[in-house]
XYZ file of C-alpha atoms in Angstrom:
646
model
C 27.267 -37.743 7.846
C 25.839 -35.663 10.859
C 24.995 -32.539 9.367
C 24.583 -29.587 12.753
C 24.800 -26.393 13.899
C 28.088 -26.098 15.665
C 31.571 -26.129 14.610
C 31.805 -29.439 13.424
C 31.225 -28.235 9.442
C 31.846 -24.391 10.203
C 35.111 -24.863 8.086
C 33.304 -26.548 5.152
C 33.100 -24.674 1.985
C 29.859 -25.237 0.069
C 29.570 -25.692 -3.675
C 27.785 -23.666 -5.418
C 25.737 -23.880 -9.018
C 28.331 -22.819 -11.802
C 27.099 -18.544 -12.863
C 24.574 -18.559 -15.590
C 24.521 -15.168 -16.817
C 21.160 -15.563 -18.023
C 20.080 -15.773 -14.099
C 20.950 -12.129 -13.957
C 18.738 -11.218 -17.250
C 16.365 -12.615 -15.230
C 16.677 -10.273 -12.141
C 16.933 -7.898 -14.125
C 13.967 -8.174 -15.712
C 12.325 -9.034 -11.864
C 13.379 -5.755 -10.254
C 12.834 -3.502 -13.563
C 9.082 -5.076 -13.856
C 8.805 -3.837 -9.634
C 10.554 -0.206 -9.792
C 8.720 1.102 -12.963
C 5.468 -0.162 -11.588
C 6.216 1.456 -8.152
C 7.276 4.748 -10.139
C 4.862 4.441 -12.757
C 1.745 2.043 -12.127
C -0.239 2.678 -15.241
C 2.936 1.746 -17.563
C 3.299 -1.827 -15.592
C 0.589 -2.671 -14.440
C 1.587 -5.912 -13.470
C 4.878 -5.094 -12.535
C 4.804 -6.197 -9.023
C 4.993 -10.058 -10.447
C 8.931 -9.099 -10.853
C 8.818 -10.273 -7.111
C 7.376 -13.804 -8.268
C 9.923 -14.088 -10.454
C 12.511 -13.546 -7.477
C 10.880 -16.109 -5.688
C 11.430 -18.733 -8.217
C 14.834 -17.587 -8.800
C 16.009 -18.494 -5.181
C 14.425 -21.275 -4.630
C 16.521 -22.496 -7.411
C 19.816 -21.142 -6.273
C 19.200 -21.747 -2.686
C 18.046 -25.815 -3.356
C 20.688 -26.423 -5.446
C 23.321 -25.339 -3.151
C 21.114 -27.409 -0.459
C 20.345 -30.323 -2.787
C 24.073 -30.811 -4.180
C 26.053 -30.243 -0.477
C 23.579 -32.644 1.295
C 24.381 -35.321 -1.385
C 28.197 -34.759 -1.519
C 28.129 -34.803 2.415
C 29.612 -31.328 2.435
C 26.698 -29.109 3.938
C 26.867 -26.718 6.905
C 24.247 -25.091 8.432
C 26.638 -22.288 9.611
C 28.299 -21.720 6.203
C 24.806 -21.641 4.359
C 23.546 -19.317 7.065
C 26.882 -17.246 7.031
C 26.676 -16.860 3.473
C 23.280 -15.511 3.769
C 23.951 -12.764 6.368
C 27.059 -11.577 4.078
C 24.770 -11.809 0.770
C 21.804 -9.914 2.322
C 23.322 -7.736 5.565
C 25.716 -5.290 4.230
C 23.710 -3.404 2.178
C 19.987 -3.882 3.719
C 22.028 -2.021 6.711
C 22.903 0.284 5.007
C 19.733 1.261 3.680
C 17.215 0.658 6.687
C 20.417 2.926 8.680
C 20.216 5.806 5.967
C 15.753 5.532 6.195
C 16.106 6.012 9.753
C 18.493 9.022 9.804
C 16.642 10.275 7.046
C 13.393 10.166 8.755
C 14.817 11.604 12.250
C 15.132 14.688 10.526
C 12.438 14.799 8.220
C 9.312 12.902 9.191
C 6.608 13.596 11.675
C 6.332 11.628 15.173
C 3.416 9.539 13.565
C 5.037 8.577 10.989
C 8.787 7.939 12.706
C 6.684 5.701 15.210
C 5.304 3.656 11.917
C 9.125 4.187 10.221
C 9.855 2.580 13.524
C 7.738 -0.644 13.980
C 8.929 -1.037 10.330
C 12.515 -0.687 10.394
C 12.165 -3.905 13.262
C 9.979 -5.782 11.349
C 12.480 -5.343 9.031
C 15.732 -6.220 10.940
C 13.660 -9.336 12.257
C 12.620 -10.446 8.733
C 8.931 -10.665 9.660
C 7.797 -7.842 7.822
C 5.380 -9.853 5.849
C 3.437 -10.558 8.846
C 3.376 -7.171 10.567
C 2.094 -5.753 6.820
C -0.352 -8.238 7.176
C -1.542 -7.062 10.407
C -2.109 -3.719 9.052
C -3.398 -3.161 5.516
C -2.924 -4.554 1.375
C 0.129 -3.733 -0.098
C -2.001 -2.013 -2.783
C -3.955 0.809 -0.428
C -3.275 4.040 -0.514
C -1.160 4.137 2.726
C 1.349 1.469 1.607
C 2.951 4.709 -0.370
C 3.828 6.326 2.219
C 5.642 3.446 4.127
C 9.345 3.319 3.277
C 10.380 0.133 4.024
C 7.065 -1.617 2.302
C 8.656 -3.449 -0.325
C 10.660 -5.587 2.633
C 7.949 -7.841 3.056
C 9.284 -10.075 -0.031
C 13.027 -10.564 2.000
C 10.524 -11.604 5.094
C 8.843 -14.454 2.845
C 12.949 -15.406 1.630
C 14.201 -15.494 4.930
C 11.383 -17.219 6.279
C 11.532 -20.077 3.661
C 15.836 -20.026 4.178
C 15.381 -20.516 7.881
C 12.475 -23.635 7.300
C 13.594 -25.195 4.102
C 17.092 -26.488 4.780
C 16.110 -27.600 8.128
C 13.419 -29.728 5.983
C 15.764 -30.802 3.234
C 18.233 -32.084 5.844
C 15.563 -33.800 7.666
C 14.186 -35.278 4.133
C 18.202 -36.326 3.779
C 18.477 -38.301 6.750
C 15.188 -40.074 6.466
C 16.190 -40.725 2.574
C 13.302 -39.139 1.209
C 13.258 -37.964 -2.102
C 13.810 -34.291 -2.195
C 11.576 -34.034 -5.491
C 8.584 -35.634 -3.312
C 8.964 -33.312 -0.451
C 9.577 -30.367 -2.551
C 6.602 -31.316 -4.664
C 4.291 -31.884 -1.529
C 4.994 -29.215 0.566
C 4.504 -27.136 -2.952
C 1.150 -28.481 -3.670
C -0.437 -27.776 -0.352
C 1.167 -24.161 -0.118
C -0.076 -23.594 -3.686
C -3.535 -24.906 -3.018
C -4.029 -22.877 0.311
C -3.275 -19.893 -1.997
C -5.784 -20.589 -4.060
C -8.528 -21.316 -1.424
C -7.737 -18.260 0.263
C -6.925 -15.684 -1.730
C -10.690 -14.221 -2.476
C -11.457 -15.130 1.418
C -8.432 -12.994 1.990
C -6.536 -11.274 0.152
C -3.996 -9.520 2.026
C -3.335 -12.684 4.309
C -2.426 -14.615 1.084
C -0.477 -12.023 -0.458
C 1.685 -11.872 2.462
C 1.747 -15.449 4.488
C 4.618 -17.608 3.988
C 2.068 -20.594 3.426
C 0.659 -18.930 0.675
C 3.887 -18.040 -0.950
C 6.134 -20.851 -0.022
C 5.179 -22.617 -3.112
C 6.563 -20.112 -5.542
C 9.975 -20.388 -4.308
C 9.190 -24.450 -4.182
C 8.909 -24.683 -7.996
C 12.586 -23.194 -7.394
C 13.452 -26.118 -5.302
C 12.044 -29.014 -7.538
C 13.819 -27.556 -11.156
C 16.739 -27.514 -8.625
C 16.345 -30.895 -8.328
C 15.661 -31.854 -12.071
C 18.528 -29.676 -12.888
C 21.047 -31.729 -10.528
C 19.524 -35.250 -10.589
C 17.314 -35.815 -13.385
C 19.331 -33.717 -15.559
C 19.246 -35.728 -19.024
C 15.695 -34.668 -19.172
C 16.641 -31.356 -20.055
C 19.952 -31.406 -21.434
C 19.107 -34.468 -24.073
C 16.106 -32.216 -25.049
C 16.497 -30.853 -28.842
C 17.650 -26.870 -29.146
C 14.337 -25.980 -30.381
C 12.389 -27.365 -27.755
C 14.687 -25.537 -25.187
C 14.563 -22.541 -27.469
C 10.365 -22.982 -27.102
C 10.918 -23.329 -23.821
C 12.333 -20.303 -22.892
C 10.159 -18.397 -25.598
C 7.068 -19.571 -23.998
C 8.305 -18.565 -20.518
C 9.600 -15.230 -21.574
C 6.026 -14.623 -23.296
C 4.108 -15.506 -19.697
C 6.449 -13.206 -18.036
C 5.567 -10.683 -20.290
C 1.420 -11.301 -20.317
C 1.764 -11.444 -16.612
C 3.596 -8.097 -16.363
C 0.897 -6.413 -19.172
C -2.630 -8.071 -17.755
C -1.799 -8.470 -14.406
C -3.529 -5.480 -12.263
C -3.823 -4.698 -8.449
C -7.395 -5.508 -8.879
C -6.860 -8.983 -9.824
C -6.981 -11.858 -7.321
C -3.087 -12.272 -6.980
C -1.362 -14.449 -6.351
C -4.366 -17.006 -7.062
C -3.951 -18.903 -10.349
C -2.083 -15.502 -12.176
C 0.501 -15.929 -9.888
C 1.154 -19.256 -12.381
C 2.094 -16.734 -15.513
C 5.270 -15.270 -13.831
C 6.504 -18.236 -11.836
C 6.297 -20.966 -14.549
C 7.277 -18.608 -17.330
C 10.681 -17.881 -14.709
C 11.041 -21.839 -14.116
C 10.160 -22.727 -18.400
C 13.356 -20.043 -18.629
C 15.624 -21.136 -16.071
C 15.064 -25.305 -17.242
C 16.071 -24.104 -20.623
C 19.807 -23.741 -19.931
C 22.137 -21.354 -21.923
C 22.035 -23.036 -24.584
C 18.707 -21.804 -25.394
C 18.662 -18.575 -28.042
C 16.068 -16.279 -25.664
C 18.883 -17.089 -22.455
C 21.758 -16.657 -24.719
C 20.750 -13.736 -26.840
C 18.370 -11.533 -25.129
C 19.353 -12.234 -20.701
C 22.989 -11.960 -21.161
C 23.350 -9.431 -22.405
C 25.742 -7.168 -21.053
C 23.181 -4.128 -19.780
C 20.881 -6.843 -18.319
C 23.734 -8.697 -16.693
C 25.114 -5.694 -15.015
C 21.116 -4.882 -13.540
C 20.547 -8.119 -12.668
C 24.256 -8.213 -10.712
C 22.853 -4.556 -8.812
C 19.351 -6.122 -9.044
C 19.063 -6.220 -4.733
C 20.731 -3.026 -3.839
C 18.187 -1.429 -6.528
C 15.446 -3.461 -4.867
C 16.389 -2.095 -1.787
C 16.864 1.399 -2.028
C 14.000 2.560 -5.222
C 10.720 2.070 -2.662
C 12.439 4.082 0.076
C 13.019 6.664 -2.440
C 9.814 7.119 -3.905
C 7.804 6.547 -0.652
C 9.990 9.386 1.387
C 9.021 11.773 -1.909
C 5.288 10.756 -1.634
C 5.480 11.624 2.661
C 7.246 14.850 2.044
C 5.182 16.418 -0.556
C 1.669 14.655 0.676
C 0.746 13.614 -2.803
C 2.105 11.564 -5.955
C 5.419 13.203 -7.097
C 5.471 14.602 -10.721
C 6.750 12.291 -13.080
C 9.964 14.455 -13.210
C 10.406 13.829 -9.622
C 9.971 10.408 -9.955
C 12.596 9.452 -12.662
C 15.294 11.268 -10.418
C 14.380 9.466 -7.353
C 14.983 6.093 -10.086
C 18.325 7.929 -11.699
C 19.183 8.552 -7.589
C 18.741 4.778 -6.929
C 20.377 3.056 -9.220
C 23.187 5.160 -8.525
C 23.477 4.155 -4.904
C 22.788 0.158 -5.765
C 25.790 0.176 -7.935
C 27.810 2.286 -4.861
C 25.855 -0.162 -2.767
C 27.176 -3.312 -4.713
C 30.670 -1.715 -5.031
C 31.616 -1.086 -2.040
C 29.495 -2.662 0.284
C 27.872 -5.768 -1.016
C 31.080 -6.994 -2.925
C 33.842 -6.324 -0.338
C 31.495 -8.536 2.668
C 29.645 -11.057 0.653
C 32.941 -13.383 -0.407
C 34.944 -12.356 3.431
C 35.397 -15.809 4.546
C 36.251 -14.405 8.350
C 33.608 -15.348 10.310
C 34.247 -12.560 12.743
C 32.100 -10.709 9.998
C 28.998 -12.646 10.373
C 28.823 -12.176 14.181
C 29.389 -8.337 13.300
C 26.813 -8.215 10.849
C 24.638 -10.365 13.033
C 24.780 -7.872 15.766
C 24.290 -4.785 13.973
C 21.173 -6.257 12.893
C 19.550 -6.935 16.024
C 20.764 -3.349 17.351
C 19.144 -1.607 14.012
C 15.961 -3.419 15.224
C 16.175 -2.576 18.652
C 16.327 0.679 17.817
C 13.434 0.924 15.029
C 11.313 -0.858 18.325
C 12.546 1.592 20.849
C 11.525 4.349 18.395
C 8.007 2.898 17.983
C 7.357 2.271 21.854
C 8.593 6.143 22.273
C 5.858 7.375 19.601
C 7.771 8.539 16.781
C 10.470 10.364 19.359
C 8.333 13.340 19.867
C 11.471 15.723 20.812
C 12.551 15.248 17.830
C 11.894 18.952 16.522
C 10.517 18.406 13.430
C 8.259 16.446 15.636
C 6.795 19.745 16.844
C 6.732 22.336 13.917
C 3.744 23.974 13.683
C 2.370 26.842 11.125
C -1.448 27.013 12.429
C -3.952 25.712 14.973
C -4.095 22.492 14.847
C -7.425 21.768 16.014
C -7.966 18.073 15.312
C -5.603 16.421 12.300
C -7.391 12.800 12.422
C -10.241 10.652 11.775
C -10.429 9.293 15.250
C -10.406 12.401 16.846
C -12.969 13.765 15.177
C -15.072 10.352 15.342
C -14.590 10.862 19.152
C -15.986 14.348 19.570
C -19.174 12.951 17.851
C -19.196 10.343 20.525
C -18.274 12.640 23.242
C -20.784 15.483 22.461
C -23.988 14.381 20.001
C -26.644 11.540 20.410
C -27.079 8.236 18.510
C -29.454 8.893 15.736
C -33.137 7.411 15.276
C -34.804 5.539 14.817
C -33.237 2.397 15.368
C -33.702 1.080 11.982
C -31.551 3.597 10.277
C -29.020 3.743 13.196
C -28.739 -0.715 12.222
C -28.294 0.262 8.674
C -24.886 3.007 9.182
C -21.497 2.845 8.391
C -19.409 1.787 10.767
C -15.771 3.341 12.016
C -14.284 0.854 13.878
C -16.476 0.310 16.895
C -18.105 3.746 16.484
C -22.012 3.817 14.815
C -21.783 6.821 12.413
C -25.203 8.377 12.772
C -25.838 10.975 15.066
C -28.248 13.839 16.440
C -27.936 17.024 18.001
C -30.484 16.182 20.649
C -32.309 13.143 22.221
C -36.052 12.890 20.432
C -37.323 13.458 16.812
C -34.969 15.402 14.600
C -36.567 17.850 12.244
C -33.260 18.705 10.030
C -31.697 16.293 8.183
C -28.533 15.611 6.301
C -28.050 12.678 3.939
C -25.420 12.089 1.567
C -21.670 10.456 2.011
C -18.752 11.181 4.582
C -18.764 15.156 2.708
C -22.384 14.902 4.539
C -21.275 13.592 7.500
C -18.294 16.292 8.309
C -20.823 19.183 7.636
C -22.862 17.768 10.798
C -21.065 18.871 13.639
C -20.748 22.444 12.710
C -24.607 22.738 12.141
C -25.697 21.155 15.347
C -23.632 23.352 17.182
C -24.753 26.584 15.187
C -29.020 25.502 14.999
C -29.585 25.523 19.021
C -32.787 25.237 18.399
C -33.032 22.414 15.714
C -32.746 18.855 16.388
C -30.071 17.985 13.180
C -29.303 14.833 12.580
C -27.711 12.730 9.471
C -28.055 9.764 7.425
C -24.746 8.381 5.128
C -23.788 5.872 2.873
C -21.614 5.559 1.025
C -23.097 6.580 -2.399
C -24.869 9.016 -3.986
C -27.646 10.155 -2.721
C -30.154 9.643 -5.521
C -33.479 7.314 -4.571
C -32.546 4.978 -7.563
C -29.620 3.999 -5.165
C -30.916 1.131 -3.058
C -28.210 2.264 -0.348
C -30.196 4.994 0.322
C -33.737 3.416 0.068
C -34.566 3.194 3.566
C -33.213 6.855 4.427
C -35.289 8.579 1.904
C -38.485 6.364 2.986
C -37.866 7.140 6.169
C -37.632 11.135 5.956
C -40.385 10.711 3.072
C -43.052 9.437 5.533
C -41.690 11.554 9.118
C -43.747 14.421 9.016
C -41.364 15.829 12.165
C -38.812 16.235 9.656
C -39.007 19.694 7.526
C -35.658 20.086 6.069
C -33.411 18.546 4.073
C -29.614 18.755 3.262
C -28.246 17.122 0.712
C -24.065 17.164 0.423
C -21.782 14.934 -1.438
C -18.384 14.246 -2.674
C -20.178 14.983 -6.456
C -16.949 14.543 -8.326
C -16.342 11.720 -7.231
C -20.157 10.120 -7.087
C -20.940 11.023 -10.893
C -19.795 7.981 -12.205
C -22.667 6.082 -9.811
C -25.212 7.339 -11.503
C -27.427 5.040 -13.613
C -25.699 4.339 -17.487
C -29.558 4.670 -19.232
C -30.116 8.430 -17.444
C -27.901 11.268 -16.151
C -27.350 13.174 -12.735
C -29.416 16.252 -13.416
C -32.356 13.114 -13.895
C -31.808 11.334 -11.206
C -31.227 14.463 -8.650
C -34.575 16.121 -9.993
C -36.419 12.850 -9.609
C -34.758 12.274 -5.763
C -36.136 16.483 -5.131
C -39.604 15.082 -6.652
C -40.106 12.646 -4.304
C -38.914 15.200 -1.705
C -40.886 17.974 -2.957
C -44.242 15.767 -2.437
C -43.720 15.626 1.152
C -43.203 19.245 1.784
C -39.354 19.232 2.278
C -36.961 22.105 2.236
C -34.356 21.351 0.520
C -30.827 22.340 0.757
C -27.469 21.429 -1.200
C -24.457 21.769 -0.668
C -22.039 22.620 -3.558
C -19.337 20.683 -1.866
C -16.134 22.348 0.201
C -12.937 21.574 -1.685
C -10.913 19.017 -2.173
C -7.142 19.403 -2.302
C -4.214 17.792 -3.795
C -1.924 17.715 -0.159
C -2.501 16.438 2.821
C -3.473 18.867 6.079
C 0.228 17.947 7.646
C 1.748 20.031 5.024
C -0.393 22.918 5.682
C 0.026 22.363 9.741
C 4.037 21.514 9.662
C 6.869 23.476 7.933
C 9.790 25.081 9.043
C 12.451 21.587 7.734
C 14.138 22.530 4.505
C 13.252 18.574 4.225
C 9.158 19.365 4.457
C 7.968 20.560 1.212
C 5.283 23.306 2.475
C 2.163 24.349 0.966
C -1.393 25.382 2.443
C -2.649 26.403 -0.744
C -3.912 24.832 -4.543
C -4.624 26.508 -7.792
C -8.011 27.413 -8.052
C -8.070 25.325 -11.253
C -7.327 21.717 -9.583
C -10.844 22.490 -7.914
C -12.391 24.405 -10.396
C -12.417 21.410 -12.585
C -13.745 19.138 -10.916
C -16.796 21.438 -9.490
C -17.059 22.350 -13.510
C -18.285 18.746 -13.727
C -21.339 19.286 -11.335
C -21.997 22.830 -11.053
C -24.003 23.912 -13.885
C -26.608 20.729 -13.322
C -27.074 21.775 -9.208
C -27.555 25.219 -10.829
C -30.540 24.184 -13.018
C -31.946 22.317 -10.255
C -31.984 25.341 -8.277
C -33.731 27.730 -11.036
C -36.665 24.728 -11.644
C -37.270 24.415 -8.530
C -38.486 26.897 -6.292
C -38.226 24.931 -3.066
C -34.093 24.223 -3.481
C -31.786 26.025 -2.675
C -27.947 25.540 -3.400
C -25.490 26.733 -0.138
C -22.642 27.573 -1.942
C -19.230 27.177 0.002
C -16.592 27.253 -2.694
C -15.970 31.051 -1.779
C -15.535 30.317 1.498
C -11.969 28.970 0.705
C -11.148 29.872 -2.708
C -10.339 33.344 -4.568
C -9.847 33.604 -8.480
C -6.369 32.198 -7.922
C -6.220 29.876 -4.988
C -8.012 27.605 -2.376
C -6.633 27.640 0.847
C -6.511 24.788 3.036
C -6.423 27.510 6.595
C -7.900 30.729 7.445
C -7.067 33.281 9.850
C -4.007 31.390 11.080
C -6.646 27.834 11.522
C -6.754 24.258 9.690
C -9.354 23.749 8.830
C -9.211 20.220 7.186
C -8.275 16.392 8.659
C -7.444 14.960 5.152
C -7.367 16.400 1.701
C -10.568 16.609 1.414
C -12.597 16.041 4.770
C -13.236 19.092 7.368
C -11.873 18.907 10.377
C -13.814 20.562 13.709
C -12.633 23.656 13.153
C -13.829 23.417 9.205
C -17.013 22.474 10.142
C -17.726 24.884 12.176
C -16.200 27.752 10.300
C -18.437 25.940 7.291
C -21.003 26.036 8.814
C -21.211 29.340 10.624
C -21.152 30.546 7.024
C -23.468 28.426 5.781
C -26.386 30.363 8.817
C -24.900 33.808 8.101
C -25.890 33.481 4.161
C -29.332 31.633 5.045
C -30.617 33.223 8.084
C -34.251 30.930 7.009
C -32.299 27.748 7.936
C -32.158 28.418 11.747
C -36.344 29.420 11.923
């Protein structure tokens, strides 16, 4: 037998492994495990395994189809790939075609030009390796990319493209398929384990370090076909054990599993033996028969990739529009909304293309593909199509929106701070140093605390002309038990130059740094002790708000599909200031030398905080000011405290 890519076996029709209805239970189980921990982390928290469980699933489908045709001499290279375009083409089509029309009309430039890159990487089956490129697939961005949750199809469709081309070439050099399945396994699992506290996100997402999940597939495919009176002649209660054991590691896996942990690693071994223990124990086993085919498992399981595909877009789009985690209300429909269209999906779309045997549909599928990528790339090269005009609505002056923008003003108009040894010591932003001064020499006002230090800068150098401010972060609280901040209070301790001190922090956030054997009011009052011996003034800041949106929702409305608000409850603030406020008050009454700068009025009445005043943003992120904040901040902050500027 010659087995090749042309014509020569185009016509043969591959076996394929007898339905096991169980299978489904299983996918069933996979994607429920992955859309109630994308809707609902804290229920699942392990829920993201369900993709493991995938993994292993294929790998045993896939190899057996590969195994069993390469033995009877029946494979084809173009029927296997054929039959994988019309399994996975119709309805991932559909759904990156509906993201993109859904995000022409709804979604910013910035994030159409990320929608974009995504919706290629997507089409091309490599986005696994773009993800990598740019962040974990647990951050805080990966909600708000739509088309996330395709990195899993990359790692598939890598190991289709690479495994039969191996198994073929193991066929013709009579190799056991066992031994290279095995091999190939072991050195993929064991670069996953090296790895994956080196780096994390690499190993989550390379097809090295996942290859060997989908491999345990491939060698109980082989077991299953070849070696099979190992399993069958086992007795019914070992298989029953079997598939009890496996069920019971899918279900620890899916319970103690957690974002935090080092995954895939050694946990990844819970889900993906517990699927392969299930799978080896046949139908005959009582967990398989009883419990996976059942009739509402079976019918998830047959939906199972439609309902992969279309939940994350769903719940991601929500998160982009309104800026924040939808309600839990909000969530179930967009879960209600998507098993709805991966039943329409399977229906109509997935069921009428998948069994076609024309091959005229492949090449159609083929080339829709490449021109839904070319697209998504042409839409990232063009920046998000900035015509578009949801692209332009704006509400109030924008000022700056970002991070880097801001970062660059800093650059553009202040000095590097001193001395040197502090300026070694600062947080970096990319290649930018953040630790600046007003003016070249010795500053005499300083401001120490966090990055809710570090955006209260810029407005206060440009308001004290005739102060030298500069400021000192980490990030920390700013407390002298810290040893982050050891060499920044030593250092304005023992320079006599500097006479004033500002202390700001994200406080709601910090509280839970403080020491477990004292308490905040402690530690602040012993930090102002230390200060107080040096003759420091001493300023601090109550802290600006923080809100529950993001600035864009403020900045853009006018789209029926952009869910505006500039504005929170007082109470989502109030709360978290209630936490703090009362011990910066008794610092301020005990000591006569403090003095709190209280913002909160700035921005908030007794019913709301709002985000923009006089028709100007005034934040870059939910909580971070943006130039114009700062300034207006701090403008404030001199009108109220005339003694600061002498």
């Amino acid at each position: 037998m010659t087995v090749n890519l042309n014509q020569q076996h185009a016509d043969k029709q591959l076996s394929h492994p007898k339905y096991r209805p169980d299978i489904d239970g299983l996918r069933a189980i996979a994607v429920l495990s992955v859309v109630i921990f994308h809707a609902f982390p804290t229920w699942v928290k392990g829920g993201f395994v369900g993709v493991d469980i995938f993994f292993v699933i294929s790998g045993f489908l896939i190899s057996t189809i590969i195994f069993e045709n390469l033995s009877k001499d029946s494979f084809s290279f173009f029927e296997f790939y054929s039959r994988r375009v019309k399994r996975i083409y119709p309805v991932l089509l559909v759904v990156l075609s509906v993201c993109f029309l859904f995000g022409w009309f709804a979604l910013l430039a910035d994030e159409f030009k990320i929608l974009g890159k995504h919706l290629a990487a997507g089409a091309g089956f490599v986005s696994n390796l773009v993800l990598w490129s740019e962040s974990g697939y647990f951050d805080n961005a990966a909600d708000t990319k739509p088309l996330l949750h395709l990195w899993s199809l990359g790692v598939e469709e890598q190991f289709y493209i690479i495994w039969p081309l191996l198994a073929w070439f193991a066929w013709k050099k009579k190799f056991n398929f066992l031994w290279v399945s095995f091999s190939i396994l072991l050195v993929s699992f064991l670069l996953n384990i090296v790895q994956v506290h080196s780096n994390a996100t690499a190993t989550f997402y390379s097809p090295q370090t996942r290859f060997w999940e989908l491999l345990i597939g491939s060698s109980l495919a082989y077991v299953k076909l070849f070696k099979s009176d190992l399993l069958d002649n086992l007795p019914p209660n070992a298989k029953n054990l079997s598939s009890v054991i496996g069920l019971t590691l899918i279900g620890l896996a899916v319970t103690t599993i957690t974002k935090e942990s080092a995954f895939p690693g050694w946990w990844a071994l819970m889900p993906t033996v517990g699927t392969a223990l299930i799978i080896a124990a046949g139908m005959g086993a009582w967990v398989n028969q009883k419990v996976l085919s059942n009739k509402i498992l079976v019918w998830v399981g047959l939906i199972s990739f439609p309902l992969y595909l279309w939940h994350w877009p769903l719940l991601s789009f929500e998160h982009i529009l309104i800026s924040e985690l939808p309600t839990p209300k909000v969530r179930i429909i967009a879960i209600l909304a998507a098993f709805v269209l991966a039943w329409l999906s399977y229906q109509f779309v997935e069921k009428p293309l998948r069994f076609r045997k024309d091959k005229k549909v492949t090449i159609i599928l083929f080339s829709l593909m490449i021109a839904v990528g070319l697209v998504g790339y042409v839409t990232y090269l063009k920046d998000g199509l900035k015509s578009r005009e949801v692209a332009n609505l704006q509400v109030v002056n924008q000022g700056d929106v970002g991070h880097d923008e801001f970062r660059e003003y800093y650059q553009a108009h202040f000095k590097l701070c001193t001395p040197l040894a502090i300026r070694k010591e600062a947080l970096p932003w990319k290649d930018t140093v953040r630790c600046f001064q007003s003016k070249e020499g010795q500053i005499d006002t300083v401001i120490i605390g966090d990055s809710h230090a570090e955006h209260l800068f810029l407005g206060l150098a440009e308001e004290l002309k005739n102060k030298n401010v500069g400021y000192y972060i980490k990030s920390g609280l700013p407390i002298i038990s810290n040893k982050e901040f050891s060499a920044i209070f030593n250092e304005v301790a023992n320079n006599q130059k500097i006479t004033t001190v500002i202390m700001s922090s994200y406080w709601s956030q910090r509280l839970k740094e403080v020491p477990t054997d004292s308490s905040f009011k402690n530690e602040l009052q012993k930090t102002i002790n230390m200060l107080n011996k040096h003759n420091k003034n001493i300023y601090i800041l109550d802290d600006t708000p923080n809100f529950s949106f993001s600035p864009k929702n403020c900045k853009f409305s006018g789209s029926y599909l952009r869910w505006h608000t500039c504005e929170d409850e007082a109470t989502f603030f109030g709360k978290q200031k209630a936490r703090y406020i009362h011990t910066l008050d008794d610092i301020e009454k005990v000591n006569l030398n403090v003095k709190i700068l209280r913002t909160t009025q700035l921005f908030c009445d007794e019913n709301f905080c709002y985000m923009a005043k006089n028709g100007e943003l005034l934040y870059r992120d939910p909580n971070h000011l943006s130039i114009n904040g700062s300034r207006f901040v701090a403008k404030n902050i001199i009108l109220s405290n005339s003694n600061l500027s002498q």
